[in-house]
Short mmCIF file of C-alpha atoms in Angstrom, two decimals:
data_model
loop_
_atom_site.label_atom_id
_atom_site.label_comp_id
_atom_site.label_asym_id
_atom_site.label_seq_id
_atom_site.Cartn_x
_atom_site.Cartn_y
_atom_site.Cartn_z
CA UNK A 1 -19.06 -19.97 12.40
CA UNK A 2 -15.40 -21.61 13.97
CA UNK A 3 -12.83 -19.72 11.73
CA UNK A 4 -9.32 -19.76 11.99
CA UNK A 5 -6.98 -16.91 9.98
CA UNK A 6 -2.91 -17.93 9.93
CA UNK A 7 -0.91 -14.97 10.15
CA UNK A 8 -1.14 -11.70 11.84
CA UNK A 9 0.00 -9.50 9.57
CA UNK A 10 -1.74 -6.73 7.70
CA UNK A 11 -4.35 -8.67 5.44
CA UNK A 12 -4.37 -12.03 8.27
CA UNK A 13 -5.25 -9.03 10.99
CA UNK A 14 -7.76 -7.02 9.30
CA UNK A 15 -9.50 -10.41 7.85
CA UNK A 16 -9.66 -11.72 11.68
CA UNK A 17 -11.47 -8.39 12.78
CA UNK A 18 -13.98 -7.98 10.29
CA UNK A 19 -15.03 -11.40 10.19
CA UNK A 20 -15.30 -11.00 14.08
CA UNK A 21 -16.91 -8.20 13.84
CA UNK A 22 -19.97 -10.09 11.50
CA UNK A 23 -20.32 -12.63 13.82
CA UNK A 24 -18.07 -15.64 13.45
CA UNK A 25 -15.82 -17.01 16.10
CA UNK A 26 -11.98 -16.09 14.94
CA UNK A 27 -8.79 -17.63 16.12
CA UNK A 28 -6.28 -15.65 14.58
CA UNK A 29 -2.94 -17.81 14.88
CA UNK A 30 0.62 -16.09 14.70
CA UNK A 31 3.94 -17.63 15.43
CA UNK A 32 5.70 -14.43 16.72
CA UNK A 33 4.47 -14.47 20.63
CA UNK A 34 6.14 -10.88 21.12
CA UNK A 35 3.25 -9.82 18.57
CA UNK A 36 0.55 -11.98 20.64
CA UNK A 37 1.66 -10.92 23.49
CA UNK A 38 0.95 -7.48 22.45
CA UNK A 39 -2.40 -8.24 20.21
CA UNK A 40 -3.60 -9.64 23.78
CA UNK A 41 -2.84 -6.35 25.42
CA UNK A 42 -5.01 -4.78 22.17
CA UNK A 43 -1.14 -3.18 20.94
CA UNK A 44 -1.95 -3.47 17.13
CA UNK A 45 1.64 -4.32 15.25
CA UNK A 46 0.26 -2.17 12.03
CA UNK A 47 -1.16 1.54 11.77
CA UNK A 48 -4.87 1.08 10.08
CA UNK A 49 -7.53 3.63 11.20
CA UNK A 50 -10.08 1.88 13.32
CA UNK A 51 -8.25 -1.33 13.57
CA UNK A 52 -7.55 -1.27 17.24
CA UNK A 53 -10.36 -0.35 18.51
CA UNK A 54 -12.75 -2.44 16.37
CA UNK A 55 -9.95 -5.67 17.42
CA UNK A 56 -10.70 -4.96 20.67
CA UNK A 57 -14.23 -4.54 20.83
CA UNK A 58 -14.69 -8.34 19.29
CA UNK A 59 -11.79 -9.70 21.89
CA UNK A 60 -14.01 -8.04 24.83
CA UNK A 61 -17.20 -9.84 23.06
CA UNK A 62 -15.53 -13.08 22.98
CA UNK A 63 -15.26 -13.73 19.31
CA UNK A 64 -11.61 -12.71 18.65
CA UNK A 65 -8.76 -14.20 20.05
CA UNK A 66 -5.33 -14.96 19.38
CA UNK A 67 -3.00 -17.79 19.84
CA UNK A 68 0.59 -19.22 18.75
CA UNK A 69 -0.56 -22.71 18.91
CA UNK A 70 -1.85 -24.62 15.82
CA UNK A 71 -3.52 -27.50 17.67
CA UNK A 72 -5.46 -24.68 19.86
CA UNK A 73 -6.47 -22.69 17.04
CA UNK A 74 -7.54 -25.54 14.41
CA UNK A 75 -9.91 -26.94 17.39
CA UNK A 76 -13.32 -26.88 15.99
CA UNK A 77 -13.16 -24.95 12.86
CA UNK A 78 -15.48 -25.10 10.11
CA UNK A 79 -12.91 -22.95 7.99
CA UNK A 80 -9.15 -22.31 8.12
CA UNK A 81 -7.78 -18.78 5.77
CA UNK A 82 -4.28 -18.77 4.68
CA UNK A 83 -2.94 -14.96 5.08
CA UNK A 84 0.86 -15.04 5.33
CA UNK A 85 3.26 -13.31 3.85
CA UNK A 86 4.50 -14.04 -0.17
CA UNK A 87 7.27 -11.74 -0.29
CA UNK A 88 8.96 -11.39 -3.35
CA UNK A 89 11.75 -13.14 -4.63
CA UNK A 90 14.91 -11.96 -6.31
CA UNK A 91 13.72 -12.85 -10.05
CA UNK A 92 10.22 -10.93 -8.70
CA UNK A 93 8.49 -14.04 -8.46
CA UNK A 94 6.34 -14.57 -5.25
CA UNK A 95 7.99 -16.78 -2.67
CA UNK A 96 5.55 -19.37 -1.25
CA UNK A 97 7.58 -21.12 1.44
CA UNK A 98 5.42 -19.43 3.93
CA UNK A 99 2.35 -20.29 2.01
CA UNK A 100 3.36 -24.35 1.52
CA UNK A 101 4.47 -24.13 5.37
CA UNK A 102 1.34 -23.50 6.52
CA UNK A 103 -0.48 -25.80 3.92
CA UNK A 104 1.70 -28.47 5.46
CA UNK A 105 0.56 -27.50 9.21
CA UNK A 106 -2.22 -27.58 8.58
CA UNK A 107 -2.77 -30.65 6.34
CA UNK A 108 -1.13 -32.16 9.82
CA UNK A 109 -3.03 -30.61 12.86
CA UNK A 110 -6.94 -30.44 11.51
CA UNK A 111 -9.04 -32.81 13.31
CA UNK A 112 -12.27 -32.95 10.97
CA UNK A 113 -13.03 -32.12 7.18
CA UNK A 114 -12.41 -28.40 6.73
CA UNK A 115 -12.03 -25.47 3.66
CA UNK A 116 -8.68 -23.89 3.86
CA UNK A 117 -9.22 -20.44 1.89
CA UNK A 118 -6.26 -18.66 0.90
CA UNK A 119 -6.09 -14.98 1.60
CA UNK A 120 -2.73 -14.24 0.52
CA UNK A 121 -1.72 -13.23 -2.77
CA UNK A 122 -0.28 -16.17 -5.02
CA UNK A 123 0.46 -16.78 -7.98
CA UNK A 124 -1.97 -18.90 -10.58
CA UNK A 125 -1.57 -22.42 -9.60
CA UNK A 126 -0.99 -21.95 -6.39
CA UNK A 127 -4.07 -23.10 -4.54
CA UNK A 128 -3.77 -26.42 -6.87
CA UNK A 129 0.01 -26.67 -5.30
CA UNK A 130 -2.08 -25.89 -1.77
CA UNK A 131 -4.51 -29.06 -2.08
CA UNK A 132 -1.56 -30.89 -3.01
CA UNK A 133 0.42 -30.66 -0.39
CA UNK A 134 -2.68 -31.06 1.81
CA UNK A 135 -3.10 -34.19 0.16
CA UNK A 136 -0.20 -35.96 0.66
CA UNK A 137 0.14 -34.71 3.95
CA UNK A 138 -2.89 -35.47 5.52
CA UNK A 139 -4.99 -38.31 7.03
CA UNK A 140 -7.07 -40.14 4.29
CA UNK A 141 -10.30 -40.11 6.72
CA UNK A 142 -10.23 -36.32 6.43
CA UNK A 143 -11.59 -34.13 3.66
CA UNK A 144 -9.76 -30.82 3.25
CA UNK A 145 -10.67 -28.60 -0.05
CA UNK A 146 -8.97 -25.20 -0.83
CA UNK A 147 -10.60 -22.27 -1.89
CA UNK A 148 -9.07 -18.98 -2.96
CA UNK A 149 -10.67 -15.65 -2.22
CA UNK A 150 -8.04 -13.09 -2.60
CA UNK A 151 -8.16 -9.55 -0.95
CA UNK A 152 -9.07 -5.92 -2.38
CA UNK A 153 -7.92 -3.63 0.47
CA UNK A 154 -6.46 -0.46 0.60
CA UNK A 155 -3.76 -0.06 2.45
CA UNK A 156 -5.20 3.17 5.21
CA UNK A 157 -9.06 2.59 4.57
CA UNK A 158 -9.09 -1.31 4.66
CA UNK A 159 -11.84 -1.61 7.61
CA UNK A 160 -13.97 0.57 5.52
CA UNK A 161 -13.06 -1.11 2.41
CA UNK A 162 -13.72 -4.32 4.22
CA UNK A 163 -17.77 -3.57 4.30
CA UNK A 164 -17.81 -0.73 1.48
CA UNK A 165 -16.18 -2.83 -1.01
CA UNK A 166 -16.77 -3.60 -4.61
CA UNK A 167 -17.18 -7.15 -4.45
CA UNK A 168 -16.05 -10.22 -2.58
CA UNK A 169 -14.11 -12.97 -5.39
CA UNK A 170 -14.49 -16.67 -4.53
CA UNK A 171 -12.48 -19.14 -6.71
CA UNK A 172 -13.10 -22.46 -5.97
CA UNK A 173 -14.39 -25.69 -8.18
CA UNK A 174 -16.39 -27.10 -5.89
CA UNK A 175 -19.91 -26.07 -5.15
CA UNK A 176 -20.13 -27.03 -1.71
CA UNK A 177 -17.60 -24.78 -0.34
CA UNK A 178 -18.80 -21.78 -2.78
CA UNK A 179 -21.98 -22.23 -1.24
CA UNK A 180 -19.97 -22.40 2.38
CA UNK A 181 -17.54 -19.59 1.84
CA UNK A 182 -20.47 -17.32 0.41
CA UNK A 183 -22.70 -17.53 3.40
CA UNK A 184 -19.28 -16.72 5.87
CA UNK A 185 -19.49 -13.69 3.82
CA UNK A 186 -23.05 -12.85 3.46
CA UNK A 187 -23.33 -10.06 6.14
CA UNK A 188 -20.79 -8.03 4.69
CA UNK A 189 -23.45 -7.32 1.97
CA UNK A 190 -21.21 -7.15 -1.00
CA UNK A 191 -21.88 -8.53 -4.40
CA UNK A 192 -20.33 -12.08 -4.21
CA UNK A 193 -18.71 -13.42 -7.55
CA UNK A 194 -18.16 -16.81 -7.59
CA UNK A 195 -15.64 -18.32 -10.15
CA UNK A 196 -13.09 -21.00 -11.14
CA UNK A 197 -9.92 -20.96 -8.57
CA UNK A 198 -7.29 -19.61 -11.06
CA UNK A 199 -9.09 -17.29 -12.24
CA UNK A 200 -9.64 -15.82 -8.95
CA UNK A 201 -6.22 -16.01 -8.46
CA UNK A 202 -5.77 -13.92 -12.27
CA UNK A 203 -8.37 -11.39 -11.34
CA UNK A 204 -6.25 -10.00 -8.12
CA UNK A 205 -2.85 -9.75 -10.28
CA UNK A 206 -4.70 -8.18 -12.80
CA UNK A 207 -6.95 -5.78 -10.77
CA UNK A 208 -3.81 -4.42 -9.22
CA UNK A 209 -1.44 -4.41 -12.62
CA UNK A 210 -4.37 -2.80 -14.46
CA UNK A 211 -4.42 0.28 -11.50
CA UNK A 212 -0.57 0.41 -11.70
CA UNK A 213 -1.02 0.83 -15.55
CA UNK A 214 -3.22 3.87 -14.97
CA UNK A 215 -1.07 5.73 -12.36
CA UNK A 216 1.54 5.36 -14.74
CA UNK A 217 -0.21 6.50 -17.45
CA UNK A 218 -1.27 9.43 -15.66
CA UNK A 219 2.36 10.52 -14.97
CA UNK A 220 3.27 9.63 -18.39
CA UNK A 221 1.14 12.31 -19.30
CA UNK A 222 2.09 14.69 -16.67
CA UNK A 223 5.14 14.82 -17.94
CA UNK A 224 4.74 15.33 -21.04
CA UNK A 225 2.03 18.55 -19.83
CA UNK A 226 4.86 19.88 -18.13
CA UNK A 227 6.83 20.37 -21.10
CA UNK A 228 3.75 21.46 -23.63
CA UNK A 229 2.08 24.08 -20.81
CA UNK A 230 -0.78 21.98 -19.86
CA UNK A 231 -2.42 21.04 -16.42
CA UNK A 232 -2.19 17.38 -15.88
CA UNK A 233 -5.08 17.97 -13.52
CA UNK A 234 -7.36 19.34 -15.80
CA UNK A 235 -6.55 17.17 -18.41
CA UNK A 236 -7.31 13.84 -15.51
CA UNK A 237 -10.45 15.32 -14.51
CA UNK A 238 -11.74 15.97 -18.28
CA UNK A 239 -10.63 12.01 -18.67
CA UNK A 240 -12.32 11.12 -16.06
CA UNK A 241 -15.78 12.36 -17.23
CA UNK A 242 -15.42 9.53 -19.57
CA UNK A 243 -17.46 6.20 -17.88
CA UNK A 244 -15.15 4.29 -19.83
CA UNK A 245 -11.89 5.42 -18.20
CA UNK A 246 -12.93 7.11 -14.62
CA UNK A 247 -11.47 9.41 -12.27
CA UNK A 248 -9.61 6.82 -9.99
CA UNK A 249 -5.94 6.16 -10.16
CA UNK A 250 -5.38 9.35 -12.50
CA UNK A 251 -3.43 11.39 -9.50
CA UNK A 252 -0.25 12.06 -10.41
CA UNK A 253 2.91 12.22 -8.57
CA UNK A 254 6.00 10.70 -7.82
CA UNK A 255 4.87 6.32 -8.87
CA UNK A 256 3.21 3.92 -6.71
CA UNK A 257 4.72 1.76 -4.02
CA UNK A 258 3.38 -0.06 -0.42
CA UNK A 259 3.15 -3.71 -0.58
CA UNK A 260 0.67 -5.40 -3.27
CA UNK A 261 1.55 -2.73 -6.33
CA UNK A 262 5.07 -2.95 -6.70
CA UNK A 263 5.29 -6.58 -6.24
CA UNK A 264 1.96 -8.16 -7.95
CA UNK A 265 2.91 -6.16 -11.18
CA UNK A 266 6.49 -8.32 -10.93
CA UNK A 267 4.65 -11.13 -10.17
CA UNK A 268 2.72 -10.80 -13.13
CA UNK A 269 5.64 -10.19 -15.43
CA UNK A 270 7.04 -13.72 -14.19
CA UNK A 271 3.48 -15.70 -14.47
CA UNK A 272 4.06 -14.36 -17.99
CA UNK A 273 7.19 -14.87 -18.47
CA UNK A 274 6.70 -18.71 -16.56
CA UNK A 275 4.60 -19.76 -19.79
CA UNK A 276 6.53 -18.15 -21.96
CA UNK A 277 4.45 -15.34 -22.63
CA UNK A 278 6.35 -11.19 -22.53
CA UNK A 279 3.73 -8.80 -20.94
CA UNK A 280 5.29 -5.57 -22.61
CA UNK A 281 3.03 -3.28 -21.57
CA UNK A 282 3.58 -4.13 -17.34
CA UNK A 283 7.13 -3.97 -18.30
CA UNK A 284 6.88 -0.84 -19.05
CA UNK A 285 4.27 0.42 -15.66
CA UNK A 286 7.18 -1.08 -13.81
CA UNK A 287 9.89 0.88 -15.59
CA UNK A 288 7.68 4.17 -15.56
CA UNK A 289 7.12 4.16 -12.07
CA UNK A 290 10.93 3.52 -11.17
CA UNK A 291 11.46 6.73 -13.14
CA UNK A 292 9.09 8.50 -12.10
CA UNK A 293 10.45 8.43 -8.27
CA UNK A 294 13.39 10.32 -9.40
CA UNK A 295 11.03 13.01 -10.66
CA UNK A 296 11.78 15.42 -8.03
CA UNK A 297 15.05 14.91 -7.76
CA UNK A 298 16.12 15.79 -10.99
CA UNK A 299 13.52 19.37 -9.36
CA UNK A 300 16.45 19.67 -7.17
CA UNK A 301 19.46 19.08 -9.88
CA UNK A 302 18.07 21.78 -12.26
CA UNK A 303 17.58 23.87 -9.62
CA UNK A 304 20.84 23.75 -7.75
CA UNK A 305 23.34 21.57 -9.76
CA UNK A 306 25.27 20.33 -6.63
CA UNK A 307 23.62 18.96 -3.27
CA UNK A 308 26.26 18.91 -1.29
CA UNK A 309 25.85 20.30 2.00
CA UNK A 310 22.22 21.49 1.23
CA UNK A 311 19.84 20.59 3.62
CA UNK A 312 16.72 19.16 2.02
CA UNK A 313 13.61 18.03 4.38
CA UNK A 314 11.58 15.35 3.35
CA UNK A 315 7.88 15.56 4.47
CA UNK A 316 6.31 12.34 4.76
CA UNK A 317 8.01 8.77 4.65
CA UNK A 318 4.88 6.52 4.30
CA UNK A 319 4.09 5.31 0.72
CA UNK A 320 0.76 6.44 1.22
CA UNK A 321 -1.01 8.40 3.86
CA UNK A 322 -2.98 6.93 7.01
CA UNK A 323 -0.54 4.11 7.26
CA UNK A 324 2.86 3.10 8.54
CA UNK A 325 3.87 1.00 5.72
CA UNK A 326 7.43 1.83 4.64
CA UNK A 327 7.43 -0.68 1.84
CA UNK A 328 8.85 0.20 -1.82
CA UNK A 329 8.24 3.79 -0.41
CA UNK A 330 9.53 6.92 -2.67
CA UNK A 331 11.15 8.12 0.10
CA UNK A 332 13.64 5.12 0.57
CA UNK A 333 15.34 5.91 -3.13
CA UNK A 334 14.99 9.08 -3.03
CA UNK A 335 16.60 9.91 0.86
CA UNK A 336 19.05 7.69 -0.74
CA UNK A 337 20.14 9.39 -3.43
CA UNK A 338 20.07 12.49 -1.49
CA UNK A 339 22.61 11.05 0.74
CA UNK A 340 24.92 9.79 -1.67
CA UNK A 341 24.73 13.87 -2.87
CA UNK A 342 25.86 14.81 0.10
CA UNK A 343 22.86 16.51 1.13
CA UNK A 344 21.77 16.95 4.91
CA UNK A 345 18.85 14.72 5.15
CA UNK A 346 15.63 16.17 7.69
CA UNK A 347 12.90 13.69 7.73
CA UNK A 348 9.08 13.81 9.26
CA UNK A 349 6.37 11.74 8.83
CA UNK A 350 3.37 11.65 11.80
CA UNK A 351 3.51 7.67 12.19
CA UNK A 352 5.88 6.10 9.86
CA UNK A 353 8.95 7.21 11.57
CA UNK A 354 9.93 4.45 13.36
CA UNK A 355 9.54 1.79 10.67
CA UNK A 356 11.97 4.43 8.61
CA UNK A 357 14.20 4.61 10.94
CA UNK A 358 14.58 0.33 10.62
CA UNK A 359 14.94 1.17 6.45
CA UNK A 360 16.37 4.37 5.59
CA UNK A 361 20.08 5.33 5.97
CA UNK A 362 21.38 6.30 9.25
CA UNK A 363 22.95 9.30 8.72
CA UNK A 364 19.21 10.89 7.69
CA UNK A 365 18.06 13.05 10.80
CA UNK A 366 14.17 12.12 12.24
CA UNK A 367 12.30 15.14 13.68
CA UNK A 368 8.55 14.92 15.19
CA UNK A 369 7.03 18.07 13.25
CA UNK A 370 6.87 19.70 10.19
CA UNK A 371 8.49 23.09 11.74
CA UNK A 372 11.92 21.22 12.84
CA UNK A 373 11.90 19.15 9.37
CA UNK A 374 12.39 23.11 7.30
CA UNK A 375 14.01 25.11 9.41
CA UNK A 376 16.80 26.44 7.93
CA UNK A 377 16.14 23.70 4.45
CA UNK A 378 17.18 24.71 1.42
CA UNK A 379 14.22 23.02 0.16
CA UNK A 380 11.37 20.50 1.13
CA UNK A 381 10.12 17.78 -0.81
CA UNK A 382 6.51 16.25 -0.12
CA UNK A 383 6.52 13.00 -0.38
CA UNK A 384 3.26 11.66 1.36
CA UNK A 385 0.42 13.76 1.14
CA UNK A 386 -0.92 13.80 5.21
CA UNK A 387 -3.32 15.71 5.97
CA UNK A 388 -1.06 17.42 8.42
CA UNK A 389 1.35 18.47 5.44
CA UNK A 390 -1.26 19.58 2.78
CA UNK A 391 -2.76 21.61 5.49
CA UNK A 392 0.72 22.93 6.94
CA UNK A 393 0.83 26.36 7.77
CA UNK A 394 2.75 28.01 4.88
CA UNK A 395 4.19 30.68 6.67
CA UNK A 396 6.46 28.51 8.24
CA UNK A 397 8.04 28.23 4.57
CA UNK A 398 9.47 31.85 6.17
CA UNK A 399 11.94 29.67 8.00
CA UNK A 400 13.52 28.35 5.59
CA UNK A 401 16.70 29.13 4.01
CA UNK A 402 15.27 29.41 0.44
CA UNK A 403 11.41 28.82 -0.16
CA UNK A 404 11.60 26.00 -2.32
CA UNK A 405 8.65 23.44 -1.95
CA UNK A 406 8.79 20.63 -4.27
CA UNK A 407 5.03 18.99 -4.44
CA UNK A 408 6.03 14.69 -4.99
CA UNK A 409 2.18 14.52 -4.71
CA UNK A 410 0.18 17.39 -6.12
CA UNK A 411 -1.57 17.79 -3.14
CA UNK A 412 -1.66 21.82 -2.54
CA UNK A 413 -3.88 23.72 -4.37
CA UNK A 414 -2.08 26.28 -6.42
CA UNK A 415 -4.14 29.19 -5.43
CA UNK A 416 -3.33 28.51 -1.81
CA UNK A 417 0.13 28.59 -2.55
CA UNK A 418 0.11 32.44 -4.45
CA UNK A 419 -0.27 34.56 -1.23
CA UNK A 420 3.29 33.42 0.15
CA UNK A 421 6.68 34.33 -0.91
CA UNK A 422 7.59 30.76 -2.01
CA UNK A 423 8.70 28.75 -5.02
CA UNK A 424 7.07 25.99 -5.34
CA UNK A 425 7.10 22.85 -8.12
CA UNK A 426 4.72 19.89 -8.34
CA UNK A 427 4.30 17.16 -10.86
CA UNK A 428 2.04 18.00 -14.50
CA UNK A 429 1.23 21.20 -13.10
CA UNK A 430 2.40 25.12 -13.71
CA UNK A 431 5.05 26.50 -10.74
CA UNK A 432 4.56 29.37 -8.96
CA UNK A 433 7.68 31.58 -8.17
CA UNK A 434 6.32 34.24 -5.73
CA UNK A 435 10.02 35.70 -4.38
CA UNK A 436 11.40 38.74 -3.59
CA UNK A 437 14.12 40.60 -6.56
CA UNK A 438 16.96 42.27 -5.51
CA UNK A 439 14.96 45.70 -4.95
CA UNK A 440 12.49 44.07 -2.24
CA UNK A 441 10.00 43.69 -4.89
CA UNK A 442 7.28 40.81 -5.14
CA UNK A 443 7.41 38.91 -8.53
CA UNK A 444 4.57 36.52 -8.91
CA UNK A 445 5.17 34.50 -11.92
CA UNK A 446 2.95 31.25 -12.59
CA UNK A 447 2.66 28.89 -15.50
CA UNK A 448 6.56 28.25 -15.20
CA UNK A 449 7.11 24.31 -15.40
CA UNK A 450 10.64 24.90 -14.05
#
């Protein structure tokens, strides 16, 4: 089929591929011509494994292309998605300019009847606001209806997720363009649920606030195992076991962040809120994860008392690994509040640096490897569990000015960690102090939460 996807960002990108890659014609549109420019040239704007090369395979076939004209890319499609940005808004409610621009655009440049499917994440009510403005915007000889069918990717694994995923949602109350969204969609060979357009709109919010609610949970209880001698990860994995609850989500660490957890679990507080409704329990997901980020800092306070001058390397930047995404990251508080200390700030992550050098303070130095982020630290801090830093080569801990390894994502295995003089700290779990005493001794002491 003709498609058309506004908006080259992350979830108007990776929707433009994959449907390319299934077959249908795309037209991905995108004001910024810099960024066309570059999509042209097959220079992806965002870090996703497989993107680029999967983008360019469909341009080279002919069924992927990109434009910054309207009246170019509406020409001739059955279908027109809606994936621009909703960024959030000062109160945490989603702001839909973006969104009602484009419904406006569009309402004013299609040529034929059409379905205009909404990608982004909004609000309830918004795709109701969408056919109104549609509405009163366009020609009366053309029939335009809105459909909403909301995304489930994963940020570093969204081509896979893209034909691996759980389901495909479809919100719409018309059974014509069910029947004509479901069929774009077929090849993916996903279960296809098919439901009223607000609650399609609900079940995204509330997919994402219900997976926000179990990371914090899980660090809830981590917390609590470090101070009663348990193993959060045992006590995760014997949860998990449990159909009824799962294994998924129950890492912990230092909170969530990237773009669709941190701001669809405020959006969801304000639906609430909007019909006068308080959704304690979100409340408090959102105030457990903003204290759970200082987690490791308060590592470093008990452990030093005063920061200044100490030179702490961060290791990782990213919110999450296999991506470049620097939004609501751990890292941005937390370099912060080192800074403020007056600690000497070393910084690596393996793709994410240059989108943290845009964000985090300027007085933070940026190195390219792991060796010239702990030289000479007083202690490192992992803060985005890479391959590349779970696997790092822990004699290099040797160059450092005191072994201190704080683990923000319990990603090394404890055992690995016993062999090397070290001290090391991670969230839920026993510490291992493996240093030398004044008389050259090894003392290996584990089951230590501090």
């Amino acid at each position: 089929m003709e498609l058309a996807v506004v908006g080259a960002g992350y979830v108007g990108l990776v929707t433009s591929v994959c449907l390319s890659e299934i077959g249908h014609h795309v037209t991905c549109i995108e004001l910024d011509k810099s960024k066309v420019d570059k999509l042209k040239k097959g220079i992806s704007p965002i870090y996703e494994p497989g993107l680029t090369e999967l983008m360019m395979k469909n341009v080279n076939l002919g069924r992927l292309s990109f434009t910054t004209n309207y009246l170019e890319g509406f020409k001739n499609k059955d279908v027109i998605y809606i994936a621009v940005g909703t960024p959030e808004n000062e109160d945490g409610s989603a702001n839909l300019s973006y969104v009602d621009d484009v419904a406006k655009i569009i309402a004013k440049n299609v040529k034929r009847d059409a379905i205009v499917v909404t990608k982004s994440t909004v609000p309830v009510g918004t795709n109701n606001r969408i056919q109104t403005i549609i509405n009163n915007h366009k020609p009366s000889y053309i029939s335009i209806e809105v459909v909403s069918n909301p995304e489930f990717l994963r940020e570093g694994s969204a081509i896979y997720d893209s034909f691996h995923g759980d389901r495909i949602v479809i919100g719409t109350n018309s059974e014509k363009a069910a029947k004509l969204i479901e069929e774009i969609n077929k090849p993916f060979n996903i279960p296809i649920y098919i439901t009223d357009i607000r609650s399609a709109e609900m079940i995204k919010y509330a997919s994402n606030a219900f997976l926000a609610t179990k990371i914090s949970f899980i660090n809830e209880i981590a917390n609590i195992c470090e101070r009663v001698d348990a193993d959060v990860e045992q006590v995760a994995y014997g949860m998990g076991l449990d159909h009824r609850i799962g294994s998924h989500f129950l890492n912990a660490g230092i909170g969530y962040g990237g773009s669709c957890f941190p701001k669809d679990t405020k959006a969801l507080i304000q639906i609430a809120g909007n019909v006068a409704y308080d959704f304690e329990l979100l409340q408090g997901v959102v105030n457990v994860n903003k204290k759970q980020q200082r987690i490791l800092l308060d590592k470093l306070y008990d452990r030093f008392g005063n920061l200044k001058g100490k030179k702490i390397a961060l290791l990782g930047l990213a919110f999450k690994p296999n991506t470049d995404d620097m939004r609501e990251a751990p890292s941005i508080s937390i370099s912060s509040e080192l800074v403020k200390a007056g600690a000497i700030v070393y910084a690596y992550d393996p793709i994410a640096i240059d989108n943290a050098k845009q964000i985090l303070d300027s007085s933070i130095h940026f190195v390219y490897n792991i060796e010239q982020a702990i030289g000479g630290a007083d202690a490192a801090l992992i803060l985005t569990e890479w391959d590349e830093i779970k696997n790092m080569d822990f004699n290099l801990i040797n160059t450092m000015k005191y072994p201190l390894l704080i683990d923000g994502r319990n990603c090394i295995k404890l055992k690995d960690i016993k062999p090397y003089q070290i001290e090391y700290h991670s969230i839920g779990r026993s510490s291992v102090k493996n240093i030398k005493s004044n008389n050259s001794e090894v003392v290996c002491q584990v089951g230590e939460s501090k």
